[in-house]
Amino acid sequence: MPSKPSVKPLKFMSRDGIDYEFPVYEDYVPAAIYLRISQDRTGDGDGVTRQLEDCVKYADLHRLTVIEVIEENDTSAYVAPHREDGVKPRKPKRPGFERLKAIATSGEIHAVVAWATDRLWRSVRDLDQLINIVETTPHGFTIHAVHGGIIGLGDANGQTVARILGAVAQGEVNIKAKRQARAHEQAFDRGKFPGGRVPFGYRLGEKPGELVLHEDRAEVLRDIADGIINDGWTITRATRFIREELPKRCGKMKPVALRGILTGPTVAGKRYYLPVAQKRSDPEAKGTWGPAGWEPVFDEVTWQLLRKALATTPRGRPTRPSLLGGLLLCAYCGSAMSYSTRTYKCTVTSGCGRISVSTPTVEAVVTDFITTLLTAQETQEFLKRMLNIGDGPPGTDDINIDAELEKIARKRRELTEAYDDEVLTMAELRHSLDRLKAKEQALLTKREENVEAALEWERSAMAFQAYEDLLDATDDDAIKKKNMIFRALLDGIVVSPREKNSCKFDTERLNFRLAGTSPYIPLNDREDISDDGVDWWTEDPGDLASHPSPRELVQAGVVKEPVPRRKNRKAARLINGAVEGNKNGATAKTAS
Ligand SMILES: [Zn+2]
């Protein structure tokens, strides 16, 4: 441990103008505070001020000498400092994280304090980079998460724990299901239908890759849009309607599927696309909407109104959490399989619809696998050590503090009485009272710190308990937590198709992909995947909120105000039916 150098305390002014001066401690452990403003989160950790204050308190409590405060703003432009040789460095993508890596690698810091681990690493790749620094530099560094504890990344266990903690303690993990990547040539020919199940409301045309309207079905969709926009239909009501109208094709249509069809880009003659290269470099990259080569079912304004309406209609019964939600990936198309009590399956709305697997069976097999991984003696011990779980919460000297405070109160009364009896002068009384007050203040501060420490202990203990209790628990909350742990440990589990004529479940069908392994390339895309390729999310409704509103589109002159379309479909069909009936009747008569 380096001795206290002749460094000056760091002075730092926060963005809301609060001045900080960080003390240099005798046992010099140089540290950085890393703050990150995240765009897409809500909650306590969002405010940078809050993050900073918590980190400052933490550093103080652990006697870390803060030598730098790094602020990362995901959205703002950052001007990198000029180097000494005057060469302006290239602007890094996440300057704060780059800076952190640099000073950790050079050994300037031995610790980093962050509000929570998900502030520090956004992805497995980030975590791997940090692990790499720890492993390749002689001194290494420790990670202090105000909410999550001290995490060493020096060995496999610590790394596993880092991943578990990320999930359990923060209740959030940012591993997204790997999406499918499609063929190279389609990147240059976006207008064409990329293949797979024909979207609802369309049929294949005569030319290859041509998609044309299925007029009858498109017509039903338009009626539904009309009902939803003008008559306030719920999605349930709309589903009933489509089931009645098209019993053969849609007798079993689910509301969620119908919502997907109505809000997806296909019916608006659009595609959602995102170049694979872009997706690889930034896992959170959002794609853009592009025109497709087929005719839309709805005009732009109707579609936007529909999306608006459906974004606000209540969604019916809440979905139950599933143990393996987001984890099971279709081997063919790579999309996440959806859950029901009986099966997990690749659905046609989000994937290719070719693979399904029995829910109880696959859940049992996966649970077994994870349990083996997590209950390994060494993992357990490491976890306990990491979380600092002793026999009880710290700060149990609260009783003593209360007694002390009581004593001070008594003393104060005695002093006042002594003054009344003229044993003490005014000056003496004031002096004594001041001393008592300082002592009292110190005790109160100590008690406050104890409360903080006890809370921290409780959090850690809870996280650990959660992990231990989970094994047998089956309530919704437990399932959610288990799912988070699984997703922290695994990037996914690829499910292969069932062998023909085999009825017993073959565990070989599951390919466990541990966190940090390279992304899975779906079977469908093995041949033609390319960096210039396009990642098609044909049914991804995208971000409803970020899209321009119909009014904005009209105002911008992009589209014209729609003429309200009200047609009595039933009447129309009755007339048509009658006409057909007559025709048939007439033919029959003529024939006889
Ligand atoms: Zn699939």
Coordinates of C-alpha atoms in Angstrom, one line a residue, residues 6-577:
S6 CA 1.9 14.9 -1.0
V7 CA -1.2 15.2 -3.1
K8 CA -3.7 18.0 -2.6
P9 CA -7.3 17.2 -1.8
L10 CA -9.4 17.0 -4.9
K11 CA -11.8 19.9 -5.3
F12 CA -14.8 19.2 -7.4
M13 CA -17.9 21.2 -8.2
S14 CA -21.0 19.2 -9.1
R15 CA -23.2 20.2 -12.0
D16 CA -25.7 21.8 -9.6
G17 CA -23.0 23.9 -8.1
I18 CA -22.2 22.0 -4.9
D19 CA -18.5 22.2 -3.9
Y20 CA -16.8 19.1 -2.8
E21 CA -13.4 18.7 -1.3
F22 CA -12.2 15.1 -0.9
P23 CA -9.9 14.4 2.0
V24 CA -6.6 12.6 1.5
Y25 CA -6.4 9.7 3.9
E26 CA -3.3 8.5 5.7
D27 CA -3.8 4.9 4.4
Y28 CA -3.8 6.2 0.8
V29 CA -6.2 4.2 -1.5
P30 CA -6.6 6.3 -4.6
A31 CA -10.1 6.0 -6.0
A32 CA -12.3 7.4 -8.7
I33 CA -16.0 8.0 -8.5
Y34 CA -17.8 7.0 -11.6
L35 CA -21.2 8.5 -12.3
R36 CA -23.5 7.7 -15.2
I37 CA -26.6 9.4 -16.4
S38 CA -28.8 6.9 -18.0
Q39 CA -31.5 8.0 -20.4
D40 CA -33.8 5.1 -20.1
R41 CA -34.1 4.6 -16.4
T42 CA -36.3 5.9 -13.7
G43 CA -35.7 5.6 -10.0
D44 CA -33.4 6.9 -7.3
G45 CA -30.2 6.3 -9.1
D46 CA -31.1 8.6 -11.9
G47 CA -30.2 11.9 -10.4
V48 CA -26.5 12.4 -10.7
T49 CA -26.6 14.5 -7.6
R50 CA -28.1 11.6 -5.7
Q51 CA -25.5 9.2 -7.1
L52 CA -22.7 11.6 -6.3
E53 CA -23.8 12.2 -2.7
D54 CA -24.1 8.5 -2.1
C55 CA -20.7 7.8 -3.6
V56 CA -19.1 10.6 -1.6
K57 CA -20.5 9.3 1.6
Y58 CA -19.4 5.8 0.7
A59 CA -15.9 6.8 -0.1
D60 CA -15.7 8.7 3.2
L61 CA -16.9 5.7 5.2
H62 CA -14.4 3.4 3.5
R63 CA -11.6 6.0 3.7
L64 CA -11.0 6.0 0.0
T65 CA -9.1 9.0 -1.3
V66 CA -11.0 10.3 -4.3
I67 CA -8.7 11.7 -6.9
E68 CA -11.1 12.0 -9.8
V69 CA -14.8 12.2 -10.4
I70 CA -15.8 10.8 -13.7
E71 CA -19.2 11.8 -15.1
E72 CA -20.6 9.9 -18.0
N73 CA -23.4 11.4 -20.0
D74 CA -24.6 8.9 -22.5
T75 CA -26.1 11.6 -24.7
S76 CA -23.9 14.7 -24.4
A77 CA -21.0 15.5 -26.6
Y78 CA -17.7 15.2 -24.9
V79 CA -14.6 17.1 -25.7
A80 CA -11.6 15.1 -24.8
P81 CA -8.7 17.0 -23.1
H82 CA -5.8 17.9 -25.3
R83 CA -2.8 15.7 -24.8
E84 CA 0.5 17.2 -23.9
D85 CA 1.9 16.8 -27.3
G86 CA -0.9 18.9 -28.6
V87 CA -2.5 16.1 -30.7
K88 CA -6.2 16.1 -30.3
P89 CA -7.3 12.6 -29.5
R90 CA -10.1 10.9 -31.3
K91 CA -13.4 11.3 -29.5
P92 CA -14.1 8.1 -27.7
K93 CA -17.7 6.7 -27.6
R94 CA -18.0 6.6 -23.9
P95 CA -15.3 8.9 -22.7
G96 CA -15.9 8.3 -19.1
F97 CA -15.6 4.6 -19.3
E98 CA -12.5 5.0 -21.5
R99 CA -11.0 7.3 -18.9
L100 CA -11.8 4.9 -16.1
K101 CA -10.2 2.1 -17.9
A102 CA -7.1 4.2 -18.6
I103 CA -6.5 5.3 -15.0
A104 CA -7.2 1.8 -13.8
T105 CA -4.7 0.3 -16.2
S106 CA -2.0 2.9 -15.4
G107 CA -2.5 2.2 -11.7
E108 CA -3.5 5.7 -10.8
I109 CA -6.5 4.3 -9.0
H110 CA -6.9 1.2 -6.9
A111 CA -10.6 1.5 -6.4
V112 CA -13.7 2.7 -8.2
V113 CA -16.9 3.8 -6.5
A114 CA -20.1 3.6 -8.4
W115 CA -23.7 3.9 -7.3
A116 CA -24.6 0.4 -8.5
T117 CA -22.8 -2.1 -10.7
D118 CA -25.2 -1.3 -13.6
R119 CA -23.9 2.2 -13.6
L120 CA -20.4 0.9 -14.2
W121 CA -21.0 -1.7 -16.8
R122 CA -23.8 -1.8 -19.3
S123 CA -23.0 -5.1 -20.8
V124 CA -21.1 -8.2 -20.5
R125 CA -18.5 -6.8 -22.8
D126 CA -17.9 -3.8 -20.4
L127 CA -17.6 -6.2 -17.5
D128 CA -15.1 -8.3 -19.5
Q129 CA -13.0 -5.3 -20.2
L130 CA -12.8 -4.5 -16.5
I131 CA -12.0 -8.1 -15.6
N132 CA -9.2 -7.9 -18.2
I133 CA -7.7 -4.9 -16.6
V134 CA -7.8 -6.5 -13.2
E135 CA -6.1 -9.6 -14.5
T136 CA -3.4 -7.9 -16.5
T137 CA -2.3 -5.2 -14.2
P138 CA -0.2 -6.0 -11.1
H139 CA -2.1 -4.0 -8.6
G140 CA -5.7 -4.6 -9.9
F141 CA -8.5 -2.6 -8.5
T142 CA -11.6 -3.2 -6.5
I143 CA -15.1 -2.1 -7.4
H144 CA -17.2 -0.5 -4.7
A145 CA -20.9 -0.4 -5.5
V146 CA -22.8 1.7 -3.0
H147 CA -25.7 -0.6 -3.7
G148 CA -24.1 -4.0 -4.1
G149 CA -21.0 -4.0 -2.0
I150 CA -17.3 -4.6 -2.8
I151 CA -16.6 -6.7 -5.8
G152 CA -13.3 -8.2 -6.6
L153 CA -12.9 -9.3 -10.2
G154 CA -9.7 -11.2 -9.7
D155 CA -10.9 -14.7 -10.1
A156 CA -13.7 -16.7 -11.7
N157 CA -15.8 -16.7 -8.6
G158 CA -15.6 -13.0 -8.2
Q159 CA -16.6 -12.6 -11.8
T160 CA -19.5 -14.9 -11.4
V161 CA -20.6 -13.0 -8.3
A162 CA -20.3 -9.7 -10.2
R163 CA -22.8 -11.1 -12.6
I164 CA -25.1 -12.5 -10.0
L165 CA -25.0 -9.3 -7.9
G166 CA -25.7 -7.2 -10.9
A167 CA -29.0 -9.1 -11.2
V168 CA -30.0 -9.8 -7.6
A169 CA -29.0 -6.6 -5.9
Q170 CA -30.1 -4.2 -8.5
G171 CA -33.0 -6.1 -9.8
E172 CA -32.1 -5.4 -13.3
V173 CA -29.9 -6.8 -15.9
N174 CA -29.4 -5.6 -19.3
I175 CA -28.9 -8.6 -21.4
K176 CA -31.1 -8.5 -24.4
A177 CA -32.3 -11.4 -26.4
K178 CA -30.2 -11.9 -29.4
R179 CA -32.1 -10.9 -32.4
Q180 CA -32.0 -12.5 -35.7
A181 CA -29.6 -11.4 -38.4
R182 CA -30.6 -11.8 -42.0
A183 CA -29.1 -12.1 -45.4
H184 CA -26.6 -9.8 -46.9
E185 CA -28.4 -9.2 -50.1
Q186 CA -31.5 -8.2 -48.4
A187 CA -29.7 -5.2 -46.9
F188 CA -29.6 -3.8 -50.4
D189 CA -33.1 -4.7 -51.3
R190 CA -35.2 -3.7 -48.4
G191 CA -38.4 -3.6 -50.3
K192 CA -38.6 -7.3 -50.7
F193 CA -40.3 -9.6 -48.2
P194 CA -37.4 -11.3 -46.4
G195 CA -39.1 -14.7 -46.2
G196 CA -40.6 -16.7 -43.4
R197 CA -44.2 -16.7 -42.4
V198 CA -46.3 -14.4 -44.6
P199 CA -47.6 -11.5 -42.4
F200 CA -51.2 -11.4 -41.6
G201 CA -53.2 -9.4 -44.2
Y202 CA -50.9 -10.3 -47.0
R203 CA -50.2 -13.2 -49.4
L204 CA -47.3 -14.0 -51.6
G205 CA -47.3 -12.4 -55.0
E206 CA -46.3 -14.1 -58.3
K207 CA -42.8 -12.6 -58.4
P208 CA -40.3 -13.9 -55.8
G209 CA -40.1 -11.7 -52.7
E210 CA -43.4 -10.0 -53.6
L211 CA -46.0 -9.4 -51.0
V212 CA -49.5 -8.4 -52.0
L213 CA -52.6 -7.5 -49.9
H214 CA -55.0 -10.2 -48.9
E215 CA -58.0 -8.0 -49.5
D216 CA -60.5 -9.8 -47.3
R217 CA -58.2 -9.9 -44.3
A218 CA -56.9 -6.4 -44.9
E219 CA -60.6 -5.2 -44.9
V220 CA -61.2 -6.8 -41.6
L221 CA -58.1 -5.1 -40.2
R222 CA -59.4 -1.8 -41.4
D223 CA -62.7 -2.4 -39.7
I224 CA -60.9 -3.1 -36.5
A225 CA -58.9 0.0 -36.8
D226 CA -62.1 1.9 -37.3
G227 CA -63.6 0.4 -34.2
I228 CA -60.6 1.0 -32.1
I229 CA -60.0 4.6 -33.2
N230 CA -63.6 5.8 -33.5
D231 CA -65.6 3.6 -31.2
G232 CA -63.1 3.0 -28.5
W233 CA -62.9 -0.8 -28.9
T234 CA -60.5 -2.6 -26.6
I235 CA -58.0 -5.1 -28.0
T236 CA -60.2 -7.8 -26.5
R237 CA -63.3 -6.5 -28.3
A238 CA -61.2 -6.4 -31.5
T239 CA -60.0 -9.9 -31.1
R240 CA -63.6 -11.2 -30.6
F241 CA -64.5 -9.4 -33.8
I242 CA -61.7 -10.9 -35.9
R243 CA -62.5 -14.4 -34.5
E244 CA -66.1 -14.0 -35.6
E245 CA -65.2 -12.5 -39.0
L246 CA -62.5 -15.0 -39.9
P247 CA -63.3 -18.1 -37.9
K248 CA -61.2 -20.3 -40.0
R249 CA -58.0 -18.3 -40.1
C250 CA -58.4 -16.4 -36.8
G251 CA -60.6 -18.6 -34.6
K252 CA -57.9 -18.8 -32.0
M253 CA -56.3 -15.4 -32.5
K254 CA -54.8 -14.0 -29.3
P255 CA -55.2 -10.3 -28.3
V256 CA -51.4 -10.0 -28.0
A257 CA -50.9 -11.3 -31.5
L258 CA -53.6 -9.0 -32.9
R259 CA -51.9 -6.0 -31.2
G260 CA -48.6 -7.1 -32.7
I261 CA -50.2 -7.2 -36.2
L262 CA -51.9 -3.8 -35.8
T263 CA -49.0 -1.9 -34.3
G264 CA -46.2 -3.6 -36.3
P265 CA -44.6 -1.9 -39.2
T266 CA -45.7 -4.4 -41.8
V267 CA -49.3 -3.2 -42.1
A268 CA -48.1 0.3 -42.6
G269 CA -45.8 -0.8 -45.5
K270 CA -42.7 -0.3 -43.4
R271 CA -39.9 -2.3 -42.1
Y272 CA -37.8 -1.9 -39.0
Y273 CA -34.2 -2.3 -39.7
L274 CA -30.9 -2.1 -38.0
P275 CA -27.5 -2.9 -39.6
V276 CA -25.8 -5.8 -37.9
A277 CA -22.6 -3.9 -37.5
Q278 CA -24.3 -1.1 -35.7
K279 CA -26.1 -3.5 -33.5
R280 CA -22.8 -5.3 -32.6
S281 CA -21.0 -2.1 -31.7
D282 CA -23.9 -0.9 -29.5
P283 CA -26.2 -3.4 -28.1
E284 CA -28.7 -0.7 -27.2
A285 CA -28.8 0.8 -30.7
K286 CA -32.2 1.6 -32.0
G287 CA -33.0 0.9 -35.6
T288 CA -34.9 3.1 -38.0
W289 CA -38.1 2.7 -40.0
G290 CA -37.7 2.2 -43.7
P291 CA -40.2 1.9 -46.5
A292 CA -41.1 -1.6 -47.7
G293 CA -42.0 -2.7 -51.1
W294 CA -45.6 -3.7 -50.4
E295 CA -48.8 -1.9 -50.1
P296 CA -49.9 -0.8 -46.7
V297 CA -53.1 -1.9 -45.1
F298 CA -53.5 1.4 -43.4
D299 CA -52.5 4.9 -44.4
E300 CA -49.9 6.5 -42.2
V301 CA -52.3 8.6 -40.1
T302 CA -54.7 5.8 -39.4
W303 CA -51.8 3.6 -38.4
Q304 CA -50.4 6.2 -36.1
L305 CA -53.8 6.8 -34.5
L306 CA -54.1 3.1 -34.0
R307 CA -50.8 2.8 -32.3
K308 CA -51.6 5.7 -30.1
A309 CA -54.9 4.2 -29.2
L310 CA -53.4 0.8 -28.5
A311 CA -50.6 2.3 -26.5
T312 CA -53.1 3.6 -24.0
T313 CA -55.7 0.9 -23.9
P314 CA -55.4 -1.3 -20.9
R315 CA -53.7 -4.5 -21.8
G316 CA -56.0 -6.9 -20.1
R317 CA -54.7 -9.4 -17.6
P318 CA -51.1 -9.0 -16.6
T319 CA -48.7 -11.5 -18.0
R320 CA -47.3 -14.0 -15.5
P321 CA -43.6 -14.0 -15.1
S322 CA -41.9 -16.9 -16.6
L323 CA -38.8 -18.6 -15.3
L324 CA -37.0 -18.7 -18.6
G325 CA -38.5 -15.7 -20.3
G326 CA -36.1 -14.1 -22.7
L327 CA -33.6 -16.9 -22.2
L328 CA -34.6 -19.6 -24.5
L329 CA -33.6 -18.9 -28.1
C330 CA -34.9 -20.6 -31.2
A331 CA -32.0 -22.4 -32.9
Y332 CA -33.4 -21.5 -36.3
C333 CA -34.1 -17.9 -36.1
G334 CA -32.5 -16.9 -32.8
S335 CA -35.6 -15.1 -31.4
A336 CA -36.6 -15.5 -27.8
M337 CA -39.3 -18.1 -27.3
S338 CA -42.5 -17.1 -25.6
Y339 CA -44.0 -18.7 -22.6
S340 CA -47.2 -20.6 -21.8
T341 CA -47.8 -23.0 -18.9
R342 CA -47.4 -25.9 -21.4
T343 CA -44.8 -24.9 -23.8
Y344 CA -42.1 -22.3 -24.7
K345 CA -42.3 -21.7 -28.3
C346 CA -40.9 -19.6 -31.1
T347 CA -43.9 -17.7 -32.2
V348 CA -44.7 -16.5 -35.7
T349 CA -45.2 -13.0 -34.4
S350 CA -41.7 -12.6 -33.3
G351 CA -39.8 -15.5 -34.9
C352 CA -40.2 -18.4 -37.3
G353 CA -42.6 -20.6 -35.3
R354 CA -40.6 -23.7 -35.8
I355 CA -39.5 -24.8 -32.4
S356 CA -41.3 -25.6 -29.2
V357 CA -40.4 -27.3 -26.0
S358 CA -42.3 -28.5 -23.0
T359 CA -42.4 -25.9 -20.2
P360 CA -42.1 -28.2 -17.1
T361 CA -39.4 -30.3 -18.7
V362 CA -37.1 -27.5 -19.9
E363 CA -37.6 -25.5 -16.6
A364 CA -36.6 -28.5 -14.6
V365 CA -33.5 -29.2 -16.7
V366 CA -32.3 -25.5 -16.6
T367 CA -33.0 -25.1 -12.9
D368 CA -30.9 -28.2 -12.3
F369 CA -28.0 -26.8 -14.3
I370 CA -28.1 -23.4 -12.6
T371 CA -28.5 -25.0 -9.2
T372 CA -25.4 -27.0 -9.7
L373 CA -23.5 -23.9 -10.8
L374 CA -24.7 -21.8 -7.9
T375 CA -24.6 -24.3 -5.1
A376 CA -21.0 -25.1 -5.6
Q377 CA -19.3 -24.7 -2.2
E378 CA -16.8 -22.2 -3.5
T379 CA -19.3 -20.0 -5.2
Q380 CA -21.3 -19.9 -1.9
E381 CA -18.4 -19.0 0.2
F382 CA -17.2 -16.4 -2.1
L383 CA -20.6 -14.8 -2.3
K384 CA -20.8 -14.6 1.5
R385 CA -17.4 -13.1 1.8
M386 CA -18.1 -10.6 -0.9
L387 CA -21.3 -9.5 0.7
N388 CA -19.7 -9.2 4.1
I389 CA -22.3 -11.2 5.8
G390 CA -21.4 -11.8 9.4
D391 CA -23.6 -12.9 12.3
G392 CA -25.7 -9.8 12.6
P393 CA -26.1 -6.2 11.3
P394 CA -23.4 -3.7 12.3
G395 CA -24.3 -0.9 14.6
T396 CA -25.7 -3.0 17.4
D397 CA -24.2 -0.5 19.9
D398 CA -27.3 1.7 19.3
I399 CA -28.5 0.8 22.9
N400 CA -25.3 2.3 24.3
I401 CA -25.8 5.4 22.2
D402 CA -29.3 5.8 23.6
A403 CA -28.0 5.4 27.1
E404 CA -25.3 8.0 26.4
L405 CA -27.9 10.4 25.0
E406 CA -30.0 9.8 28.1
K407 CA -27.0 10.7 30.3
I408 CA -26.5 13.9 28.4
A409 CA -30.1 14.9 28.9
R410 CA -29.8 14.3 32.6
K411 CA -26.5 16.2 32.8
R412 CA -28.2 19.1 31.1
R413 CA -30.9 19.2 33.6
E414 CA -28.4 19.1 36.5
L415 CA -26.4 21.9 35.0
T416 CA -29.5 24.1 34.7
E417 CA -30.5 23.3 38.2
A418 CA -26.9 24.2 39.4
Y419 CA -27.2 27.5 37.6
D420 CA -30.6 28.1 39.2
D421 CA -29.0 27.4 42.6
E422 CA -26.3 29.9 41.6
V423 CA -23.6 27.3 41.8
L424 CA -22.6 28.0 38.2
T425 CA -22.1 31.3 36.5
M426 CA -23.8 32.0 33.2
A427 CA -20.5 31.6 31.3
E428 CA -19.8 28.3 33.0
L429 CA -23.2 27.0 32.1
R430 CA -23.0 28.1 28.5
H431 CA -19.5 26.5 28.2
S432 CA -20.7 23.2 29.7
L433 CA -23.9 23.1 27.6
D434 CA -21.9 23.7 24.4
R435 CA -19.7 20.8 25.2
L436 CA -22.7 18.6 25.9
K437 CA -24.2 19.7 22.6
A438 CA -21.1 18.7 20.6
K439 CA -21.0 15.3 22.3
E440 CA -24.7 14.8 21.6
Q441 CA -24.2 15.8 18.0
A442 CA -21.4 13.2 17.6
L443 CA -23.5 10.5 19.0
L444 CA -26.4 11.3 16.7
T445 CA -24.1 11.3 13.7
K446 CA -22.8 7.9 14.8
R447 CA -26.3 6.6 15.2
E448 CA -27.1 7.8 11.7
E449 CA -24.1 6.0 10.3
N450 CA -25.1 2.9 12.1
V451 CA -28.5 3.0 10.5
E452 CA -26.8 3.4 7.1
A453 CA -24.5 0.5 7.8
A454 CA -27.3 -1.7 9.1
L455 CA -29.3 -0.9 6.0
E456 CA -26.4 -1.8 3.8
W457 CA -25.9 -5.1 5.6
E458 CA -29.6 -5.8 5.3
R459 CA -29.5 -5.2 1.6
S460 CA -26.6 -7.6 1.2
A461 CA -28.1 -10.2 3.4
M462 CA -31.3 -9.9 1.5
A463 CA -29.6 -10.3 -1.8
F464 CA -27.9 -13.4 -0.5
Q465 CA -31.0 -14.7 1.1
A466 CA -32.9 -14.2 -2.0
Y467 CA -30.5 -16.3 -3.9
E468 CA -30.6 -19.1 -1.3
D469 CA -34.4 -19.1 -0.8
L470 CA -35.0 -19.1 -4.5
L471 CA -34.3 -22.7 -5.1
D472 CA -37.7 -23.9 -3.9
A473 CA -39.8 -20.8 -4.1
T474 CA -42.4 -20.7 -6.8
D475 CA -44.2 -17.4 -6.3
D476 CA -44.2 -14.7 -9.0
D477 CA -41.6 -12.6 -7.2
A478 CA -39.3 -15.6 -6.8
I479 CA -39.7 -16.5 -10.4
K480 CA -38.8 -13.0 -11.5
K481 CA -35.7 -13.0 -9.3
K482 CA -34.6 -16.5 -10.5
N483 CA -35.1 -15.3 -14.1
M484 CA -32.8 -12.4 -13.3
I485 CA -30.1 -14.6 -11.9
F486 CA -30.3 -16.9 -14.9
R487 CA -30.0 -14.0 -17.2
A488 CA -27.0 -12.7 -15.4
L489 CA -25.3 -16.0 -15.8
L490 CA -26.4 -16.9 -19.2
D491 CA -26.6 -15.0 -22.5
G492 CA -29.2 -17.5 -23.5
I493 CA -30.1 -21.1 -24.0
V494 CA -30.4 -22.2 -27.6
V495 CA -33.1 -24.8 -28.1
S496 CA -32.6 -27.2 -31.0
P497 CA -35.4 -29.0 -32.8
R498 CA -36.7 -32.3 -31.5
E499 CA -35.3 -35.5 -33.2
K500 CA -38.0 -37.1 -35.3
N501 CA -39.8 -39.9 -33.5
S502 CA -38.3 -39.3 -30.2
C503 CA -40.7 -38.6 -27.3
K504 CA -38.3 -38.4 -24.4
F505 CA -36.6 -35.0 -23.8
D506 CA -33.0 -35.0 -24.9
T507 CA -30.9 -32.6 -22.9
E508 CA -28.6 -32.3 -25.9
R509 CA -31.3 -30.0 -27.3
L510 CA -30.2 -27.3 -24.9
N511 CA -27.1 -25.3 -25.6
F512 CA -26.2 -23.2 -22.6
R513 CA -24.5 -20.0 -23.6
L514 CA -22.6 -18.6 -20.6
A515 CA -22.6 -14.8 -20.3
G516 CA -19.8 -13.3 -22.2
T517 CA -19.6 -15.8 -25.0
S518 CA -19.9 -14.7 -28.6
P519 CA -23.4 -14.2 -29.9
Y520 CA -25.3 -17.1 -31.3
I521 CA -25.7 -17.2 -35.0
P522 CA -29.1 -18.7 -35.9
L523 CA -29.1 -21.7 -38.2
N524 CA -31.2 -19.7 -40.7
D525 CA -28.4 -17.2 -41.1
R526 CA -25.3 -19.4 -41.0
E527 CA -24.7 -19.1 -44.7
D528 CA -25.2 -15.5 -45.5
I529 CA -24.6 -13.5 -42.4
S530 CA -22.5 -10.4 -43.1
D531 CA -21.4 -7.3 -41.4
D532 CA -23.3 -5.2 -43.9
G533 CA -26.4 -7.3 -43.4
V534 CA -29.5 -6.1 -41.8
D535 CA -31.1 -7.2 -38.6
W536 CA -34.8 -7.5 -39.5
W537 CA -37.3 -7.2 -36.7
T538 CA -40.3 -7.6 -38.9
E539 CA -42.9 -7.5 -36.1
D540 CA -41.1 -5.2 -33.7
P541 CA -43.6 -2.4 -32.9
G542 CA -40.6 -0.2 -32.0
D543 CA -40.8 2.6 -29.5
L544 CA -44.4 3.8 -29.6
A545 CA -43.6 7.1 -27.8
S546 CA -40.6 8.2 -29.9
H547 CA -42.5 8.1 -33.1
P548 CA -44.0 11.4 -34.4
S549 CA -47.7 11.8 -33.6
P550 CA -50.3 11.9 -36.4
R551 CA -50.8 15.6 -35.8
E552 CA -47.1 16.2 -36.1
L553 CA -47.1 14.3 -39.3
V554 CA -50.0 16.3 -40.7
Q555 CA -48.5 19.6 -39.6
A556 CA -45.2 18.7 -41.2
G557 CA -47.1 18.0 -44.4
V558 CA -45.8 14.4 -44.5
V559 CA -49.4 13.1 -44.7
K560 CA -52.8 14.5 -45.3
E561 CA -55.6 14.5 -42.8
P562 CA -57.5 11.3 -43.2
V563 CA -61.1 11.2 -44.4
P564 CA -63.0 9.3 -41.7
R565 CA -63.8 6.0 -43.1
R566 CA -67.1 4.6 -41.9
K567 CA -68.6 1.8 -43.8
N568 CA -71.2 -0.8 -42.7
R569 CA -69.4 -3.9 -43.5
K570 CA -72.1 -6.2 -42.4
A571 CA -74.6 -4.5 -44.7
A572 CA -72.2 -4.7 -47.5
R573 CA -71.7 -8.4 -47.0
L574 CA -75.4 -9.0 -46.7
I575 CA -75.9 -7.4 -50.1
N576 CA -73.1 -9.3 -51.7
G577 CA -74.3 -12.5 -50.1

